[in-house]
XYZ file of C-alpha atoms in Angstrom:
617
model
C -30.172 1.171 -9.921
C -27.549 0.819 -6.962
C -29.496 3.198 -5.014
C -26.879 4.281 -2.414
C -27.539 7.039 -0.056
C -24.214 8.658 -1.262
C -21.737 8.235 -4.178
C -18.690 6.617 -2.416
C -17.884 2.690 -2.809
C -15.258 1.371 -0.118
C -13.755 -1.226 -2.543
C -12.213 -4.842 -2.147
C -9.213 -4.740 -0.253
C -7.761 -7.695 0.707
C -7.390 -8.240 4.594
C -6.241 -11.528 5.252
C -8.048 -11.704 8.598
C -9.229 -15.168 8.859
C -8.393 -17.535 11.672
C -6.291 -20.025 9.548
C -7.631 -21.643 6.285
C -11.150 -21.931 7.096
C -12.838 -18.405 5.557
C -14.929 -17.911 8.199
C -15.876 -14.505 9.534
C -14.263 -13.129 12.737
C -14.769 -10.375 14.974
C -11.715 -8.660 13.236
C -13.282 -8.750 10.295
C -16.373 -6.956 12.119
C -14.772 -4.455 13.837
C -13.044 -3.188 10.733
C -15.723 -2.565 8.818
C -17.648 -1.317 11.366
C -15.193 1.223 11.720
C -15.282 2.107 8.310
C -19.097 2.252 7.789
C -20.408 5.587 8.320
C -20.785 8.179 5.792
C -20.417 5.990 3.104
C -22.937 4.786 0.270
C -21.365 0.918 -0.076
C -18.605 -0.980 1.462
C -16.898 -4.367 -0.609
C -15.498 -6.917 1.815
C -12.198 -8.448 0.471
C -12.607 -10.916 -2.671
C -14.842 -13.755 -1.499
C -13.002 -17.010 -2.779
C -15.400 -19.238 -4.500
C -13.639 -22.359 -3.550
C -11.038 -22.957 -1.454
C -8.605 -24.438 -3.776
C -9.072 -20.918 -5.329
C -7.490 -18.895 -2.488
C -5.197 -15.497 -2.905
C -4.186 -15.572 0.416
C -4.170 -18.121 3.259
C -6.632 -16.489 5.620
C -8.911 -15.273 2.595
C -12.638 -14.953 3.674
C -14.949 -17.689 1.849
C -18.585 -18.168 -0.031
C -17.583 -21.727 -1.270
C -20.335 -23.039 0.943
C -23.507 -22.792 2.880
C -21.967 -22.712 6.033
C -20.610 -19.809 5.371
C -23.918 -17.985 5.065
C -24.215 -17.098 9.013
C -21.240 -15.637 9.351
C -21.706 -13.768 6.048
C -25.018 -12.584 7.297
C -23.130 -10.635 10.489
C -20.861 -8.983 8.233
C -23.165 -7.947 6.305
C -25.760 -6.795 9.392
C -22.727 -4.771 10.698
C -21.712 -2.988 7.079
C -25.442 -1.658 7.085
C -25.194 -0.330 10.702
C -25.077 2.997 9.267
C -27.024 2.768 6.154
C -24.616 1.442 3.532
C -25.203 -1.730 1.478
C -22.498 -4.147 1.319
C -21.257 -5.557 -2.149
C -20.020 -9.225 -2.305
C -16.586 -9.741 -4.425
C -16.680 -12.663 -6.332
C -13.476 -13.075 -8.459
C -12.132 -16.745 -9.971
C -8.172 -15.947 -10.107
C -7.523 -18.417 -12.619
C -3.945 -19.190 -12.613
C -3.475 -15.896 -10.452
C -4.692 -18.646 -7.286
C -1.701 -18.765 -4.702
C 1.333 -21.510 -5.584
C 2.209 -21.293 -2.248
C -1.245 -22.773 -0.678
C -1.612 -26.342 -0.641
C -4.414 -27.675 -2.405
C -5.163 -24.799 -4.862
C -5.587 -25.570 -8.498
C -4.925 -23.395 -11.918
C -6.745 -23.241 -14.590
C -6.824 -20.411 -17.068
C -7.683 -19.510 -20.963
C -3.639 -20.527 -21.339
C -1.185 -23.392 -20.201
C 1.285 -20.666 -19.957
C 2.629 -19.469 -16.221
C 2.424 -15.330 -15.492
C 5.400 -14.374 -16.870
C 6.674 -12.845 -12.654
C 5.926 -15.981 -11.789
C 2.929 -18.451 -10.329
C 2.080 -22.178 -11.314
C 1.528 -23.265 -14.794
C -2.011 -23.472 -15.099
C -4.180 -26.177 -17.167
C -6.053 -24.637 -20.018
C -9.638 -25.035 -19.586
C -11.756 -27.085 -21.659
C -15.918 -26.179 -21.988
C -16.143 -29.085 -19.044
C -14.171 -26.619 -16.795
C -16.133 -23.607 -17.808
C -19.474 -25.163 -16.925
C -18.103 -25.572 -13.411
C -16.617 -21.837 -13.595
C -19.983 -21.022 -14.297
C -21.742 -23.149 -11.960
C -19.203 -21.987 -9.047
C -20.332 -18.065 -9.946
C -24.129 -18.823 -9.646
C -23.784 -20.851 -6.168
C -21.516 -18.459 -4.291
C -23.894 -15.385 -6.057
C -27.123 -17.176 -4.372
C -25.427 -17.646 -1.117
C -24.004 -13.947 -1.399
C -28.257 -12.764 -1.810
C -28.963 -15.349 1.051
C -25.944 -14.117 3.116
C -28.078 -9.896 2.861
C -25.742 -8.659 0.235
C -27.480 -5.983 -1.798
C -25.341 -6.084 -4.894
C -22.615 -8.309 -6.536
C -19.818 -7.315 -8.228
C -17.805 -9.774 -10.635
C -14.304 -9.337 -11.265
C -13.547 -9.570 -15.075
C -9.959 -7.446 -14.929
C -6.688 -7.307 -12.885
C -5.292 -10.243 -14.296
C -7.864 -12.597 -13.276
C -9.792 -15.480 -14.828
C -12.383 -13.347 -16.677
C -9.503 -11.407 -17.975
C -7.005 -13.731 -18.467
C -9.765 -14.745 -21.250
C -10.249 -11.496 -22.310
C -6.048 -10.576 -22.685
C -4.445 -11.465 -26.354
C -1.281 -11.408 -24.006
C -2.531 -14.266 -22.295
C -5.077 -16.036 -24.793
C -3.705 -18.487 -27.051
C -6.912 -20.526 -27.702
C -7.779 -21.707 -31.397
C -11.143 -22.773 -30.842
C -14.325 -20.219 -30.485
C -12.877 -18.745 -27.148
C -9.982 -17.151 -28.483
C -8.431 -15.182 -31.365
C -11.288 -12.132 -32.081
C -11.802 -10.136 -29.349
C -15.442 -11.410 -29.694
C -14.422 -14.541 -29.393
C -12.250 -13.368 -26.054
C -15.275 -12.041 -24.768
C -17.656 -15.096 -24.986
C -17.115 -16.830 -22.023
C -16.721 -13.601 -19.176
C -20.480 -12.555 -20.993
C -21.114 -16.161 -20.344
C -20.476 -15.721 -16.817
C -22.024 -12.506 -16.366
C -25.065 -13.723 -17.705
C -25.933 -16.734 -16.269
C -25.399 -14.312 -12.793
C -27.545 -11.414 -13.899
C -30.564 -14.194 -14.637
C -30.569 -16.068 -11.360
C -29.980 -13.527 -8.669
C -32.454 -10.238 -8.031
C -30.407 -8.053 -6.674
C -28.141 -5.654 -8.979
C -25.392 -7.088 -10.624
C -22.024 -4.330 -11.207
C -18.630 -5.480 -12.803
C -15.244 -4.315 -12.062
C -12.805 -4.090 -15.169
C -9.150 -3.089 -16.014
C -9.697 -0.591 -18.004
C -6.082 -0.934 -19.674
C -3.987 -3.622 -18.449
C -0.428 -1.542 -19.425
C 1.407 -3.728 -21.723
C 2.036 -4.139 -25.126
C 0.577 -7.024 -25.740
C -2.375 -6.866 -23.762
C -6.118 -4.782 -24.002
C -6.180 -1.297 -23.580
C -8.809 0.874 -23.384
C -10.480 1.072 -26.527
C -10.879 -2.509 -26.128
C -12.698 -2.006 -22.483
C -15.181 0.706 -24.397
C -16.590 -2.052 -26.782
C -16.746 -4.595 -23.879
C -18.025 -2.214 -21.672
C -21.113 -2.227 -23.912
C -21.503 -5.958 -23.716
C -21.678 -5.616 -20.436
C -24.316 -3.319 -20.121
C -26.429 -5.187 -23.043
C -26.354 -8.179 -20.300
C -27.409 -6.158 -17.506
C -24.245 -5.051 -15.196
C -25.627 -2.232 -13.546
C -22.430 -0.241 -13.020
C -18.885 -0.427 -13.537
C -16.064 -0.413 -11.794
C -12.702 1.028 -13.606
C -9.454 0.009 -12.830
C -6.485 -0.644 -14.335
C -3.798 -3.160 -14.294
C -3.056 -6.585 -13.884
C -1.744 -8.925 -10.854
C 0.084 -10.877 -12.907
C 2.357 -8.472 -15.419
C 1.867 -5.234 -13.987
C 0.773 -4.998 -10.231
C 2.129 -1.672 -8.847
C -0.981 -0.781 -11.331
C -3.137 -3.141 -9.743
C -2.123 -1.462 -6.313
C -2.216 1.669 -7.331
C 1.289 2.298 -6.068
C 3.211 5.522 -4.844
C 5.300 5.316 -8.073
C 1.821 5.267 -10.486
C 0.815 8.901 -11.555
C -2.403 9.693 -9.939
C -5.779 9.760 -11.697
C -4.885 7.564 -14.954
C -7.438 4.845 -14.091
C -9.848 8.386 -13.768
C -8.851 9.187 -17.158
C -9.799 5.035 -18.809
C -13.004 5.713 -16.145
C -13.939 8.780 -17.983
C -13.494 7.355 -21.222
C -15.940 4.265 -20.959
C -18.257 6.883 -19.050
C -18.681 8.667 -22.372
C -19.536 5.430 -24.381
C -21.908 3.554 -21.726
C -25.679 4.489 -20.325
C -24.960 2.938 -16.538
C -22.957 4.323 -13.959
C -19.061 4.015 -13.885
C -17.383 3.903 -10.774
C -13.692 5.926 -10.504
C -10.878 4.328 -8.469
C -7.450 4.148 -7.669
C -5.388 7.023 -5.107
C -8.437 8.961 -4.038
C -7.299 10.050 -0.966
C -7.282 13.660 -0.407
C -10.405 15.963 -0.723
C -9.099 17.833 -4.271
C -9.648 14.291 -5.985
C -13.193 14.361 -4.756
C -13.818 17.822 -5.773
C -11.957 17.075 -8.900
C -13.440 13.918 -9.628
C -17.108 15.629 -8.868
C -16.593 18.742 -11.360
C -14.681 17.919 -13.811
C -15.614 13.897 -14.828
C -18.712 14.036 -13.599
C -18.366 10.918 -11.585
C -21.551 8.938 -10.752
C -19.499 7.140 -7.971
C -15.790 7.209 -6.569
C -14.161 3.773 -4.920
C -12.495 4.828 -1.777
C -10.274 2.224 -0.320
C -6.963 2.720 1.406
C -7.926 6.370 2.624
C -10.141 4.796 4.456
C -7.562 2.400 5.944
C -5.248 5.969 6.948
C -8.861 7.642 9.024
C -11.834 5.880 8.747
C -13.450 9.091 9.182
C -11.913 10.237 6.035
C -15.411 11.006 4.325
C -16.810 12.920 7.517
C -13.877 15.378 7.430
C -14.350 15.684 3.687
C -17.796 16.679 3.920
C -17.061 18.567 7.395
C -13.463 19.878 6.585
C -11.606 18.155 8.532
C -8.301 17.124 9.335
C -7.536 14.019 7.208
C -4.586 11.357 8.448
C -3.582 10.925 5.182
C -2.734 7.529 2.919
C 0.361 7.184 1.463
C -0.017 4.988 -0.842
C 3.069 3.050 0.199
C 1.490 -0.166 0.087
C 4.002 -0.596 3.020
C 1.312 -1.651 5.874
C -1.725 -2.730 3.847
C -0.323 -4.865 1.020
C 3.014 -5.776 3.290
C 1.239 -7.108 6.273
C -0.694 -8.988 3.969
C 2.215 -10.547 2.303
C 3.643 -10.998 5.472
C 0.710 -13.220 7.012
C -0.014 -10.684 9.413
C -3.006 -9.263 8.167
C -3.498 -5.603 6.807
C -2.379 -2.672 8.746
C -1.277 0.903 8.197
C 2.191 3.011 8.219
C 0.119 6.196 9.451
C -2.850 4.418 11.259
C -1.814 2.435 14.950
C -4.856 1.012 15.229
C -5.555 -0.904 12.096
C -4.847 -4.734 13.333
C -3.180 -3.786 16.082
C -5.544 -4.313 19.430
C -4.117 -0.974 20.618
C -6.901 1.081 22.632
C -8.296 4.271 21.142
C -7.423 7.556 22.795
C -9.640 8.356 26.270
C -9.280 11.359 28.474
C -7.073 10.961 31.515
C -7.857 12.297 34.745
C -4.595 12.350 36.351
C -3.149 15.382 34.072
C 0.563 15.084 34.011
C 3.483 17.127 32.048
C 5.820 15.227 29.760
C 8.977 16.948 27.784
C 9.079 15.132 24.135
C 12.890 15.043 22.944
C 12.970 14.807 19.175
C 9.925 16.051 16.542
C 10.788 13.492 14.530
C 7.680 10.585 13.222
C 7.990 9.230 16.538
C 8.356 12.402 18.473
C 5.267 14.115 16.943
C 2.834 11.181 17.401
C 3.522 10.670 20.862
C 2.617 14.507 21.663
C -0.193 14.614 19.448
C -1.746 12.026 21.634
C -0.903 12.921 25.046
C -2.407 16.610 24.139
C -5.650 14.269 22.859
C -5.487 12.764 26.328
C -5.386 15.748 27.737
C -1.825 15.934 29.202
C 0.846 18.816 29.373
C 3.756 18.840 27.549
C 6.089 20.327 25.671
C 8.497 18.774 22.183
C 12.030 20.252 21.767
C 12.938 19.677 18.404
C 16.265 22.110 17.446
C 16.001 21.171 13.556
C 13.117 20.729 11.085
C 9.945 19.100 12.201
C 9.703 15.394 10.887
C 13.339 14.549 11.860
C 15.019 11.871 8.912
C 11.631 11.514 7.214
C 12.036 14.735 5.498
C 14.601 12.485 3.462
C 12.352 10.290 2.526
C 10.413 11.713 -0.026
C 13.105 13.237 -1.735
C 13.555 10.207 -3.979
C 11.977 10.074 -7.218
C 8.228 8.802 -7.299
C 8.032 9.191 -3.120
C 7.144 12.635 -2.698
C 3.628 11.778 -1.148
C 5.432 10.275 1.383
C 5.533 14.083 2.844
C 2.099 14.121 3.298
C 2.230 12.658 6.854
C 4.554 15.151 7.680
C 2.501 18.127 7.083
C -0.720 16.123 8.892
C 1.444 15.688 12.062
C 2.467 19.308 12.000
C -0.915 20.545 11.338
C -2.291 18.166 14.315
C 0.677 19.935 16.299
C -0.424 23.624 15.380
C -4.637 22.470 16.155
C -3.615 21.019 19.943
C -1.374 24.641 20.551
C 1.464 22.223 21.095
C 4.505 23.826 23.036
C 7.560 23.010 20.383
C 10.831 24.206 21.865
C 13.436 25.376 18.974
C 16.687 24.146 20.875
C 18.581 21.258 21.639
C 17.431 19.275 24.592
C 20.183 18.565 27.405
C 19.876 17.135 30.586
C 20.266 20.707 32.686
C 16.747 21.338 30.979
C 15.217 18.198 33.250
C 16.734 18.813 36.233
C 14.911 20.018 38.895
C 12.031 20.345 36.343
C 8.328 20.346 36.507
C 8.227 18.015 34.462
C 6.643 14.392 35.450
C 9.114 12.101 32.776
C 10.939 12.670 29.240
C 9.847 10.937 26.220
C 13.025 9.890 24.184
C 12.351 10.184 20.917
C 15.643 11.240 19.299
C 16.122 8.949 16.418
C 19.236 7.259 15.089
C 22.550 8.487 13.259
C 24.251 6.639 10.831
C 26.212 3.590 11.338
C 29.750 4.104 9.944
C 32.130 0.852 9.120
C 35.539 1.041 10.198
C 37.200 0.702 6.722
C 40.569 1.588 7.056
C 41.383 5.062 4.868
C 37.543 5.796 5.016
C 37.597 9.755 5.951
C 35.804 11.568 3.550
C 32.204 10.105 2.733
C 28.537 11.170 1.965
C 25.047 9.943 3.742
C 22.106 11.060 2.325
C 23.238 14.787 1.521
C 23.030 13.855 -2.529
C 19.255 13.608 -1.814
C 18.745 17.221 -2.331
C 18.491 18.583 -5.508
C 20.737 21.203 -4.980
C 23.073 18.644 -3.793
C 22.906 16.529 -6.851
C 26.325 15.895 -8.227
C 26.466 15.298 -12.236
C 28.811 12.943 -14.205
C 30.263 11.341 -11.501
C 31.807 7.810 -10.719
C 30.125 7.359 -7.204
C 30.273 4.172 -5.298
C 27.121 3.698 -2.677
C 28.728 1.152 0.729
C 25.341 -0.551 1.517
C 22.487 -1.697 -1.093
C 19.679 -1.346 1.798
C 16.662 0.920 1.858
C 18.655 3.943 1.979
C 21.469 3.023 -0.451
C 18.763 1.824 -3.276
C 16.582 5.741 -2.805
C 20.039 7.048 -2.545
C 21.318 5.178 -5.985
C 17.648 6.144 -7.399
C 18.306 9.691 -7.301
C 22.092 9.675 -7.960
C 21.092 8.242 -11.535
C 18.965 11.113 -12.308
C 22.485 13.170 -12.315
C 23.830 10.908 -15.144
C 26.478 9.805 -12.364
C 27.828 6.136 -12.916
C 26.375 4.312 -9.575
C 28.660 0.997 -7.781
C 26.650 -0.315 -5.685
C 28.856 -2.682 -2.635
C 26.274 -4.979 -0.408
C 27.621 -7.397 2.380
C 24.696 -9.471 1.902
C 23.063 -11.260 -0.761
C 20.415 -9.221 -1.467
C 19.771 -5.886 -2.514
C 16.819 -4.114 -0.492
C 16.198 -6.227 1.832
C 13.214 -5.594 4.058
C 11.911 -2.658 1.312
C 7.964 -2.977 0.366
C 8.341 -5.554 -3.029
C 6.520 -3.412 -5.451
C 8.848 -0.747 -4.240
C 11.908 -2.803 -4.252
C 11.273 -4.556 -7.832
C 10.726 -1.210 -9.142
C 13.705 0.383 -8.332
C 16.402 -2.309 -9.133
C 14.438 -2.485 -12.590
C 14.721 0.992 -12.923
C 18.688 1.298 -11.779
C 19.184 -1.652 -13.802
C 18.132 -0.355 -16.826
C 19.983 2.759 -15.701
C 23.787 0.240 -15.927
C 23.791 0.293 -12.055
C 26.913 -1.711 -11.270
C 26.089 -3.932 -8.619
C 28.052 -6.598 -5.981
C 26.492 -9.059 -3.893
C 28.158 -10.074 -0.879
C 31.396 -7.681 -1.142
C 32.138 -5.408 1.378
C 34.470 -2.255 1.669
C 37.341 -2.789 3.530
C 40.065 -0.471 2.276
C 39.867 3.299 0.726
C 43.456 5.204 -0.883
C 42.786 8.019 -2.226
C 39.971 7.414 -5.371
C 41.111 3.744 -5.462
C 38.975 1.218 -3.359
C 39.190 -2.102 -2.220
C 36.557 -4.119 -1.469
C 36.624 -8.384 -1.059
C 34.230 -11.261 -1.106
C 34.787 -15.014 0.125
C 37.427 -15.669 -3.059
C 39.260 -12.560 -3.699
C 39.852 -8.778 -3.146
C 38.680 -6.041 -6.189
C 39.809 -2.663 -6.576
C 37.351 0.085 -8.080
C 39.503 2.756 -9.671
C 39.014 6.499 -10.328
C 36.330 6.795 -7.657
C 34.487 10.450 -7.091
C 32.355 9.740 -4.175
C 31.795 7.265 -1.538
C 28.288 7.069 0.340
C 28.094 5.435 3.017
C 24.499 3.621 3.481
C 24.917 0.984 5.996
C 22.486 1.551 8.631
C 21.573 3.019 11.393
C 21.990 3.103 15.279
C 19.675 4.526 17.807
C 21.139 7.878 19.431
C 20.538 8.790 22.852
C 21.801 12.720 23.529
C 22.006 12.333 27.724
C 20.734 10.185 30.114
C 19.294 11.423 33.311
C 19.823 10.226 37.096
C 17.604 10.301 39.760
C 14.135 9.160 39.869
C 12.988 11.220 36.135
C 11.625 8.459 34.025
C 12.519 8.106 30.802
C 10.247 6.265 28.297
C 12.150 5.853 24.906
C 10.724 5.044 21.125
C 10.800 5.063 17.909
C 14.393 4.781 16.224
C 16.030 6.116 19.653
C 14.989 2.436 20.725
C 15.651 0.211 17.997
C 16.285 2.034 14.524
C 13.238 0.925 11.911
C 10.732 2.114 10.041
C 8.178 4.316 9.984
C 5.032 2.744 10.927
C 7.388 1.030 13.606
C 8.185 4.727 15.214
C 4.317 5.703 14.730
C 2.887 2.878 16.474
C 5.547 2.299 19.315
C 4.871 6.172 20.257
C 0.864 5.355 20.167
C 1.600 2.699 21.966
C 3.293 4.385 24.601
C 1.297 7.723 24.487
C -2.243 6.050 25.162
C -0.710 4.325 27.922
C 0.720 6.777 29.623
């Protein structure tokens, strides 16, 4: 029994926190889960690499040695603060290790590379498995020693365990490979020679379909499920996916459709006597509820949601106003990628070092220009400070955001929007319907102005360009049909843009200076959609740009030579943006400006420069 005090799990998540290569625990690593450990039955620290020529990431926390175990021990002492146990990770990526780290090795059931690339791996012989197995029972003693309460073993996502387990990826001949029992032999190896040495409970976490062809779907999972349980795992833990062939299932992306790794959970539920725990884009209260009445769930994994608020579970069970996770991947898994650790679109002070919101004494009045991302933030928390002010927004609340869920598979990106208004309506925030000019400042009561207009879009001067489109195509009723349209720019805007123009059956040009198309866009995002527009006979040129338009005829030129595109319906122009100021103010008024009014970006760059700015204040 896991004996929790409650039924939620924060899972793995990777955080990349470590101070260089040396998997050590740091105070960032501390104060993060601290945050995160109230109200919750269990929290999983990031995957624990087993050796460090094993690593996923660079600054990847370690159990590959004993003197690890102190600083393993204070992570652990801080998860249980609050009464939750903490669950080590142990995975063995297999050839799934990181190419890009120096010293890192692959080996794996195959010889054969993932197929979206990674380093061709050595297949293992039973020398290598004995040291697998070896490396499992010394990091699952120091994980006991360390004050873990339970250990989880990966055996899915693409990983050793199930790169063994996958007829996409096992080619073996001898007893390790072909049947599925065969496939099997060596993860129940591993499980088993864990579940014997260590007292402490013992869950696994498994794909429960890794969504392709050619690999093991869920009927597969059912029957190993029951291994599993015959060699004592305790619970398991149901995902889906694999790192290697199909990761925005693995991340549980914005594009995936919410609550199929519930539906593979509910399945091996039905066949198995030990709990199953449910994962993957719980992050609102109706999964809970839905989760709770309708699967019957013995536990629920929540992960990112907990990344958005860390008080996520108190409002649930309080009714409270959730900051809600996008599932954009944008902050976590891109600051991750990035080197820079995991952060949050929607949450300023995930890996930040920004200081959390404290009453002021020194009450002062502040005019917000612009109720854009940026614009609401930054009056959300002065009013949490305790300021005055009031936000003149003439238009719709959430400024150019409200574009950007209009594309297909983004439409939880309008969740944030709603959150901030909500916030807006709970502090009895002033919002003035009109457009802000500088007559409204003058001789005011007010103590400064908060610029936080946005940008407009940046328009090329292409000689005979006088009729064009932005982003007005966006809108359904808006969508033009059976149309030759070309789209000038093949950035973040021009690829949604091109995403939702194909849904009209419109033939889509797309014409990009550079020499890459979404540059800057969140990869699982970006792959996505130029496989999708691909497959969709999206015409597409590198390194051209526009630079003549007469009449439906177009000209447009590389380094070599010039190219006309004939019989042309629309033109939408996509080429970026530039910060708008509407007036400037003299006299001794400051101004404090943000978000895309200061340098047009994205949105977690509008939230936290207004947080930024608004705590400070």
């Amino acid at each position: 029994m896991l004996n929790l005090k409650n039924e939620f799990i924060m899972p793995p998540l990777k955080l990349g926190y470590c101070n260089g290569p040396g998997g050590d625990v740091n105070s960032r690593h501390l104060d993060f889960y601290r945050e995160r450990n109230r109200n919750i039955g269990a929290i999983t620290p990031e995957p624990l690499y087993m050796d460090a020529g094993l690593r996923e990431l660079p600054t990847q926390l370690g159990i590959d040695n004993d003197d690890k175990v102190q600083g393993l021990m204070e992570l652990t002492s801080a998860i249980k603060e609050n009464g939750a146990k903490a669950i080590a990770h142990l995975n063995h990526p297999g050839r799934m290790a990181n190419p890009m780290i120096p010293g890192n090795y692959f080996w794996s059931a195959t010889d054969k590379a993932c197929e979206n690339g990674g380093a061709k791996p050595e297949k293992m012989n039973r020398e290598m498995m004995a040291k697998v197995i070896k490396m499992f029972i010394d990091s699952s003693l120091r994980a006991e020693k360390a004050g873990f309460d339970i250990i989880e073993l990966q055996m899915g996502h693409g990983y050793l365990m199930a790169q063994f387990l996958s007829p996409s990826v096992n080619d073996r001949d001898d007893e390790f490979g072909g049947s599925f029992e065969n496939r099997m032999s060596f993860p129940l190896e591993v499980v088993k020679s864990v579940v014997d040495i260590v007292s402490i409970p013992v869950i696994a976490r498994i794909s429960g379909d890794e969504i392709i062809p050619g690999g093991f779907h869920v009927q597969d999972m059912i029957q190993f499920s029951a291994f599993l349980e015959k060699a004592g795992i305790q619970a398991l833990h149901v995902t889906a996916g694999s790192a290697c062939s199909s990761p925005p299932w693995f991340f549980q992306h914005m594009f995936i459709p919410r609550g199929k790794t519930w539906e593979f959970a509910s399945m091996i539920q039905e066949k198995v006597n030990i709990p199953v725990i449910y994962v993957g884009k719980i992050n609102r209260p109706e999964d809970i509820d839905l989760l709770k009445a309708e699967k019957k769930a013995s536990y629920m994994a929540i992960g990112r949601a907990l990344v958005a608020d860390p008080d996520f579970l108190e409002k649930y069970f309080n009714k409270g106003l959730i900051r809600p996770c996008l599932a954009c991947a944008e902050g976590c898994l891109g600051g991750v990628k990035a080197g820079k650790g995991l952060a949050c679109v929607v949450n300023p002070l995930v890996n930040t070092g920004l200081k959390k919101v404290k009453p002021v004494k020194d009450v002062k009045k502040y005019a917000v220009v612009g109720g854009g991302l940026a614009g609401m933030q930054a009056s959300i928390i002065l009013a949490e400070r305790g300021h005055k002010l009031c936000l003149y927004e003439k238009d719709e609340l959430g400024g150019q955001f409200n574009l950007a869920y209009l594309p297909p598979g983004k439409e939880d990106l309008k969740a944030i929007i709603d959150y901030f208004k909500a916030e807006l309506e709970l502090h009895k925030i002033d919002i003035i319907h009109k457009e802000a000019r500088a007559d409204d400042f003058i001789n005011s009561d007010y103590d400064a102005v908060i610029m936080a207009s946005g940008a407009r879009p940046l328009i090329p001067p292409v000689k005979g360009l006088k009729e064009y489109f932005w982003t007005e195509f966006l809108n359904d009723d808006q969508l033009p049909e059976d149309k030759k349209i070309v789209i000038v720019g093949g950035g973040l805007i021009g690829m949604e843009l091109a995403s939702k123009l194909i849904e009209g059956n419109n033939h889509i040009i797309i014409v990009e200076m550079l020499d890459e198309l979404a540059r800057g866009m969140e990869m699982i995002e970006k792959a996505m959609t130029i496989s999708r527009l691909k497959s969709k006979g999206v015409e597409i040129y590198l390194k051209h740009k526009l630079v003549e338009v007469d009449g439906r005829s177009l000209t447009m030129e590389d380094d070599e030579e010039q190219k006309k595109l004939e019989d042309i319906d629309h033109i939408v122009i996509a080429t970026g943006m530039k910060s708008y100021i509407p007036f400037e103010l003299s006299g001794d008024m400051p101004v404090y400006i943000i978000g895309d009014a200061s340098k047009a970006g994205k949105a977690q760059e509008a939230i936290h420069d207004a947080y930024k700015l608004a705590v400070s204040l």
